[in-house]
PDB file of C-alpha atoms in Angstrom:
ATOM      1  CA  MET A 238       0.249   0.222  -0.218  1.00  0.00           C
ATOM      2  CA  PRO A 239       1.300   3.321  -0.938  1.00  0.00           C
ATOM      3  CA  ASP A 240       2.700   6.329   1.028  1.00  0.00           C
ATOM      4  CA  THR A 241      -0.012   8.899   1.529  1.00  0.00           C
ATOM      5  CA  ILE A 242       0.747  12.342   2.262  1.00  0.00           C
ATOM      6  CA  PHE A 243      -1.893  14.448   3.389  1.00  0.00           C
ATOM      7  CA  ASP A 244      -2.349  18.223   1.938  1.00  0.00           C
ATOM      8  CA  PRO A 245      -4.644  19.873   4.747  1.00  0.00           C
ATOM      9  CA  LEU A 246      -5.065  22.916   2.056  1.00  0.00           C
ATOM     10  CA  ALA A 247      -5.483  20.079  -0.936  1.00  0.00           C
ATOM     11  CA  ASP A 248      -9.590  22.150  -0.685  1.00  0.00           C
ATOM     12  CA  PHE A 249      -8.397  25.741  -0.791  1.00  0.00           C
ATOM     13  CA  THR A 250      -7.307  27.497  -4.857  1.00  0.00           C
ATOM     14  CA  PRO A 251      -4.205  27.282  -6.097  1.00  0.00           C
ATOM     15  CA  ALA A 252      -1.708  29.879  -4.624  1.00  0.00           C
ATOM     16  CA  HIS A 253      -2.279  33.544  -6.641  1.00  0.00           C
ATOM     17  CA  PRO A 254      -0.112  36.557  -5.616  1.00  0.00           C
ATOM     18  CA  TYR A 255      -1.706  38.239  -2.826  1.00  0.00           C
ATOM     19  CA  THR A 256      -2.306  42.353  -4.439  1.00  0.00           C
ATOM     20  CA  MET A 257      -5.437  43.654  -5.032  1.00  0.00           C
ATOM     21  CA  GLU A 258      -6.056  42.058  -7.942  1.00  0.00           C
ATOM     22  CA  SER A 259      -6.209  38.528  -7.155  1.00  0.00           C
ATOM     23  CA  VAL A 260      -7.863  38.523  -4.375  1.00  0.00           C
ATOM     24  CA  ALA A 261     -10.899  40.690  -6.499  1.00  0.00           C
ATOM     25  CA  ASP A 262     -11.521  37.176  -8.254  1.00  0.00           C
ATOM     26  CA  ALA A 263     -12.897  35.558  -4.507  1.00  0.00           C
ATOM     27  CA  PRO A 264     -15.904  35.011  -3.674  1.00  0.00           C
ATOM     28  CA  ARG A 265     -18.213  36.872  -1.345  1.00  0.00           C
ATOM     29  CA  ALA A 266     -18.873  33.508   0.529  1.00  0.00           C
ATOM     30  CA  PRO A 267     -17.554  32.546   3.559  1.00  0.00           C
ATOM     31  CA  GLY A 268     -14.632  30.552   4.423  1.00  0.00           C
ATOM     32  CA  ALA A 269     -11.264  30.290   5.342  1.00  0.00           C
ATOM     33  CA  HIS A 270      -7.626  31.500   3.890  1.00  0.00           C
ATOM     34  CA  VAL A 271      -4.683  31.393   4.209  1.00  0.00           C
ATOM     35  CA  VAL A 272      -1.583  33.646   3.775  1.00  0.00           C
ATOM     36  CA  LEU A 273       1.569  31.867   2.689  1.00  0.00           C
ATOM     37  CA  GLU A 274       5.289  33.613   2.439  1.00  0.00           C
ATOM     38  CA  GLY A 275       7.436  30.937   0.425  1.00  0.00           C
ATOM     39  CA  GLY A 276       5.444  28.456   0.952  1.00  0.00           C
ATOM     40  CA  VAL A 277       4.554  28.275   4.306  1.00  0.00           C
ATOM     41  CA  VAL A 278       1.777  29.590   6.100  1.00  0.00           C
ATOM     42  CA  ILE A 279       2.019  32.417   7.830  1.00  0.00           C
ATOM     43  CA  TYR A 280      -1.980  33.076   8.555  1.00  0.00           C
ATOM     44  CA  VAL A 281      -4.762  30.718   8.861  1.00  0.00           C
ATOM     45  CA  GLY A 282      -7.950  33.246   8.980  1.00  0.00           C
ATOM     46  CA  HIS A 283     -11.646  32.670   8.139  1.00  0.00           C
ATOM     47  CA  THR A 284     -14.427  34.975   7.395  1.00  0.00           C
ATOM     48  CA  SER A 285     -18.384  35.737   6.251  1.00  0.00           C
ATOM     49  CA  ASN A 286     -17.373  36.977   3.488  1.00  0.00           C
ATOM     50  CA  LEU A 287     -13.802  35.884   1.336  1.00  0.00           C
ATOM     51  CA  ARG A 288     -13.165  38.758  -1.147  1.00  0.00           C
ATOM     52  CA  GLN A 289     -13.853  41.434   1.232  1.00  0.00           C
ATOM     53  CA  ARG A 290     -11.604  39.576   4.387  1.00  0.00           C
ATOM     54  CA  LEU A 291      -8.666  40.105   1.631  1.00  0.00           C
ATOM     55  CA  ARG A 292      -9.242  43.233   0.082  1.00  0.00           C
ATOM     56  CA  GLN A 293      -9.710  44.252   4.217  1.00  0.00           C
ATOM     57  CA  HIS A 294      -6.241  42.718   5.127  1.00  0.00           C
ATOM     58  CA  LEU A 295      -4.221  44.738   2.446  1.00  0.00           C
ATOM     59  CA  SER A 296      -6.092  48.025   2.996  1.00  0.00           C
ATOM     60  CA  GLY A 297      -7.353  48.152   6.185  1.00  0.00           C
ATOM     61  CA  ASN A 298      -6.093  49.395   9.260  1.00  0.00           C
ATOM     62  CA  ARG A 299      -3.976  47.799  12.217  1.00  0.00           C
ATOM     63  CA  ALA A 300      -7.103  47.369  14.826  1.00  0.00           C
ATOM     64  CA  SER A 301      -9.619  45.731  11.947  1.00  0.00           C
ATOM     65  CA  SER A 302      -6.520  43.300  11.012  1.00  0.00           C
ATOM     66  CA  VAL A 303      -4.625  40.764  13.029  1.00  0.00           C
ATOM     67  CA  LEU A 304      -3.001  40.451  10.180  1.00  0.00           C
ATOM     68  CA  HIS A 305      -2.199  43.728   9.484  1.00  0.00           C
ATOM     69  CA  GLU A 306      -1.884  44.513  12.995  1.00  0.00           C
ATOM     70  CA  GLN A 307       0.951  41.559  12.737  1.00  0.00           C
ATOM     71  CA  VAL A 308       3.109  42.312   9.846  1.00  0.00           C
ATOM     72  CA  GLY A 309       2.847  46.467  10.714  1.00  0.00           C
ATOM     73  CA  GLN A 310       4.651  44.735  13.537  1.00  0.00           C
ATOM     74  CA  LEU A 311       7.291  43.084  11.739  1.00  0.00           C
ATOM     75  CA  LEU A 312       7.887  45.998   9.693  1.00  0.00           C
ATOM     76  CA  ASP A 313       8.308  48.884  12.047  1.00  0.00           C
ATOM     77  CA  ARG A 314      11.353  50.232  12.729  1.00  0.00           C
ATOM     78  CA  PRO A 315      12.326  52.602  16.234  1.00  0.00           C
ATOM     79  CA  ASP A 316      11.730  55.801  14.735  1.00  0.00           C
ATOM     80  CA  SER A 317       8.449  55.231  12.778  1.00  0.00           C
ATOM     81  CA  GLY A 318       5.826  52.277  12.018  1.00  0.00           C
ATOM     82  CA  ALA A 319       4.921  50.143   8.927  1.00  0.00           C
ATOM     83  CA  SER A 320       3.109  52.500   6.872  1.00  0.00           C
ATOM     84  CA  ALA A 321      -0.595  50.581   5.489  1.00  0.00           C
ATOM     85  CA  ALA A 322       1.129  51.218   1.321  1.00  0.00           C
ATOM     86  CA  ASP A 323       4.356  49.327   3.704  1.00  0.00           C
ATOM     87  CA  ILE A 324       2.733  46.775   4.618  1.00  0.00           C
ATOM     88  CA  ALA A 325       0.147  46.076   1.785  1.00  0.00           C
ATOM     89  CA  SER A 326       3.926  46.042   0.111  1.00  0.00           C
ATOM     90  CA  TRP A 327       5.149  42.978   1.597  1.00  0.00           C
ATOM     91  CA  LEU A 328       2.298  40.828   1.755  1.00  0.00           C
ATOM     92  CA  GLY A 329       1.979  41.341  -1.982  1.00  0.00           C
ATOM     93  CA  ARG A 330       5.366  38.780  -2.517  1.00  0.00           C
ATOM     94  CA  CYS A 331       3.094  36.795  -0.421  1.00  0.00           C
ATOM     95  CA  ASP A 332       0.914  34.262  -1.889  1.00  0.00           C
ATOM     96  CA  VAL A 333      -3.407  33.653  -0.782  1.00  0.00           C
ATOM     97  CA  ARG A 334      -5.498  30.318  -1.009  1.00  0.00           C
ATOM     98  CA  TRP A 335      -9.195  30.158  -0.014  1.00  0.00           C
ATOM     99  CA  GLN A 336     -11.237  27.685   0.679  1.00  0.00           C
ATOM    100  CA  GLU A 337     -15.203  27.953   1.094  1.00  0.00           C
ATOM    101  CA  THR A 338     -16.900  26.861   3.438  1.00  0.00           C
ATOM    102  CA  ASP A 339     -19.707  26.093   5.527  1.00  0.00           C
ATOM    103  CA  ASN A 340     -17.607  26.171   8.624  1.00  0.00           C
ATOM    104  CA  PRO A 341     -14.709  28.669   7.571  1.00  0.00           C
ATOM    105  CA  GLU A 342     -14.016  29.020  12.058  1.00  0.00           C
ATOM    106  CA  GLY A 343     -13.862  24.454  11.917  1.00  0.00           C
ATOM    107  CA  VAL A 344     -11.703  24.633   9.023  1.00  0.00           C
ATOM    108  CA  LYS A 345      -9.235  27.954  10.429  1.00  0.00           C
ATOM    109  CA  GLU A 346      -9.385  25.987  13.890  1.00  0.00           C
ATOM    110  CA  ALA A 347      -7.436  22.755  12.506  1.00  0.00           C
ATOM    111  CA  LEU A 348      -5.040  24.753  10.427  1.00  0.00           C
ATOM    112  CA  VAL A 349      -4.492  27.009  12.814  1.00  0.00           C
ATOM    113  CA  LEU A 350      -3.181  23.420  15.275  1.00  0.00           C
ATOM    114  CA  ALA A 351      -1.562  21.288  12.310  1.00  0.00           C
ATOM    115  CA  LEU A 352       0.536  24.380  11.152  1.00  0.00           C
ATOM    116  CA  ARG A 353       1.049  26.803  13.476  1.00  0.00           C
ATOM    117  CA  PRO A 354       1.401  30.012  11.631  1.00  0.00           C
ATOM    118  CA  ARG A 355       3.137  32.619  13.026  1.00  0.00           C
ATOM    119  CA  PHE A 356       1.162  34.895  12.481  1.00  0.00           C
ATOM    120  CA  ASN A 357      -1.251  34.121  14.750  1.00  0.00           C
ATOM    121  CA  ARG A 358      -2.431  35.012  17.416  1.00  0.00           C
ATOM    122  CA  SER A 359      -3.075  32.227  19.469  1.00  0.00           C
ATOM    123  CA  VAL A 360      -2.928  28.622  18.783  1.00  0.00           C
ATOM    124  CA  PRO A 361      -6.790  27.322  19.738  1.00  0.00           C
ATOM    125  CA  LYS A 362      -6.506  24.319  22.290  1.00  0.00           C
ATOM    126  CA  GLY A 363      -7.151  20.685  20.884  1.00  0.00           C
ATOM    127  CA  ARG A 364     -10.988  19.719  21.873  1.00  0.00           C
ATOM    128  CA  PRO A 365     -10.624  15.899  23.853  1.00  0.00           C
TER     129      PRO A 365
END
């Protein structure tokens, strides 16, 4: 029997550059999304509207997006904070994938537990 490799992102779209142009094709549907840097998942999110949330990460502010805040902290310098344009530019060098699902929170929780992405604030506790 051949060994099979489990791919937790098998049901996600192919990778797209994380730009406003790419996320314009995202559905206005509930789902989970991942941001990848060099093929490594660095953030997992969930939402009731994929297109709106993916745009918000790129153009929002630190109060509206955990990802925006985390990338901002990475880019901040002692003499100045990273601008929204700096954050969007950094994210534009990453890729994004998404999956429509009726259970976006469950998908996110499972992926965060399995992948432990560096930009998620906390890892949910496993269920008994």
